[in-house]
Amino acid sequence: MSLKENNLVKKVTNKGFLDIPIPKKLNLIKEIKKLKKEKNAVLLVHYYQDPLIQELADYLGDSLYLAQMASKINNDKIVMAGVHFMAETAKIVNPSKKVLLPDLKAGCSLADSCPPRDFKLFKKKYPNAIVVTYINCSAEIKTLSDIVCTSSNAKKVIESIPNDKEIIFAPDKNLGKYLIKETGRNMILWNGSCIVHEAFSFDKILKLSNENPDAKFIAHPESDSVILDFASFVGSTTGLLNFVQRDLSKKYIVATEVGILHEMKKKCPDKIFIPAPVQDDSCACSECAYMKMNTLDKLYNCLLYELPEVNLSKEIISKAKKPIERMLELG
Ligand code: 13P
Ligand code: SF4
């Protein structure tokens, strides 16, 4: 590695991203599009990203779609405008590609809530259980799993497991509780949650719904069960997006990260979408602070310098690949 490259890597190590000033007059949108071509890079973007980044996507979607697309990419580089576990998943399913993430500190409260050391001890208590992990977990947790799922296919994954088998579901207790209700399977749950989906206020949602009797309330299954029980429809990010396109209502109160409203408004320009209210009025809690760590500046530097890169050991890749592939095989 040259001295210059070495210094750049050091910069990333300190901050998690390349903090290099960008010339003021630069048209970042144009430059990012140009760099994608020059570098033979594909930009995968989650619906929770800033709308400006969503507009630059080669592929825009939910966690399942991004994992599926990452496994099919032939280009040299994959840039993940999402969070760390999504970049790790891309590396696991397509290890020969250089996988870049604009900010390495773009983490996830669900992934953080499940440290591998604690999870190993937890797993030991149920030696015969099948371990199903939500994709929102670290690569190391995936190596301890039998099958991975996302919110789009979780029900299908649980239903694929023989009825006589005990199931551990981690790390999201809310999605877990929802799946227990939906499938009738009595699973052992890990006690993790998403800070964004747990921030919604049931009382305020109730009040807002009373003020807007023509609005349908819809929610992501990472939300608390009181909120899910009140929803007219529960679904993954893509599930919610598909629902508002086929449903006949004109107005929706949406309990998930606000980034999805951008695509909802694009797909249904005549409909009204209201973000569900959160408990703390002083915070922008329905925005995922981790997802929003990726900015246009960081994306530009990431493409230009091809850093930060997400790497995993061969051992982790080979062990984590199996449960992800089992999920992808289910379709
Ligand atoms: P989906 O992309 O599966 O809807 O999950 C939402 C989420 O919280 C991603 O971090
Ligand atoms: Fe994690 Fe929740 Fe952010 Fe998704 S929205 S990345 S689950 S913290």
CSV table of N, CA, C and O and ligand atoms in Angstrom, one decimal, residues 48 83 107-110 136 194-197 222 288 290-291, ligand 2:
chain,number,residue,atom,x,y,z
A,48,TYR,N,-34.7,3.7,3.1
A,48,TYR,CA,-34.6,4.6,4.3
A,48,TYR,C,-33.5,5.7,4.1
A,48,TYR,O,-33.2,6.5,5.0
A,83,VAL,N,-27.0,0.3,5.7
A,83,VAL,CA,-26.3,0.2,6.9
A,83,VAL,C,-25.3,-1.0,6.8
A,83,VAL,O,-25.3,-1.8,5.9
A,107,GLY,N,-24.5,1.9,11.6
A,107,GLY,CA,-24.9,0.6,12.2
A,107,GLY,C,-26.3,0.3,12.2
A,107,GLY,O,-27.1,0.8,11.3
A,108,CYS,N,-26.8,-0.3,13.3
A,108,CYS,CA,-28.2,-0.7,13.4
A,108,CYS,C,-28.4,-1.1,14.9
A,108,CYS,O,-27.7,-1.9,15.4
A,109,SER,N,-29.4,-0.5,15.5
A,109,SER,CA,-29.7,-0.8,16.9
A,109,SER,C,-30.0,-2.3,17.1
A,109,SER,O,-29.7,-2.9,18.2
A,110,LEU,N,-30.7,-2.9,16.1
A,110,LEU,CA,-31.0,-4.3,16.2
A,110,LEU,C,-29.8,-5.2,16.2
A,110,LEU,O,-29.6,-6.1,17.0
A,136,ASN,N,-31.1,-8.2,10.0
A,136,ASN,CA,-30.5,-7.1,10.7
A,136,ASN,C,-29.7,-7.6,11.9
A,136,ASN,O,-30.1,-7.4,13.1
A,194,CYS,N,-35.7,-2.3,17.4
A,194,CYS,CA,-35.2,-1.2,16.5
A,194,CYS,C,-35.6,0.2,17.2
A,194,CYS,O,-36.8,0.4,17.4
A,195,ILE,N,-34.7,1.0,17.4
A,195,ILE,CA,-35.0,2.3,18.1
A,195,ILE,C,-36.0,3.2,17.3
A,195,ILE,O,-36.7,3.9,17.8
A,196,VAL,N,-36.0,3.0,16.0
A,196,VAL,CA,-36.8,3.8,15.1
A,196,VAL,C,-38.3,3.4,15.2
A,196,VAL,O,-39.2,4.1,15.5
A,197,HIS,N,-38.5,2.1,15.1
A,197,HIS,CA,-39.8,1.5,15.1
A,197,HIS,C,-40.4,1.4,16.5
A,197,HIS,O,-41.6,1.3,16.7
A,222,GLU,N,-41.5,-4.3,12.7
A,222,GLU,CA,-40.5,-4.0,13.8
A,222,GLU,C,-41.2,-3.2,14.9
A,222,GLU,O,-40.5,-2.9,15.9
A,288,CYS,N,-34.1,7.1,10.7
A,288,CYS,CA,-33.0,6.2,11.3
A,288,CYS,C,-31.7,7.0,11.2
A,288,CYS,O,-31.2,7.3,10.1
A,290,TYR,N,-28.8,6.1,11.8
A,290,TYR,CA,-27.7,5.3,11.2
A,290,TYR,C,-27.8,5.4,9.7
A,290,TYR,O,-26.8,5.6,9.0
A,291,MET,N,-29.0,5.2,9.1
A,291,MET,CA,-29.2,5.2,7.7
A,291,MET,C,-28.8,6.6,7.2
A,291,MET,O,-28.3,6.7,6.1
B,2,SF4,FE1,-31.6,-0.8,12.3
B,2,SF4,FE2,-34.0,0.2,12.8
B,2,SF4,FE3,-32.3,1.7,11.5
B,2,SF4,FE4,-33.4,-0.4,10.3
B,2,SF4,S1,-34.4,1.4,11.0
B,2,SF4,S2,-31.3,0.1,10.3
B,2,SF4,S3,-33.6,-1.8,12.0
B,2,SF4,S4,-32.1,1.0,13.6
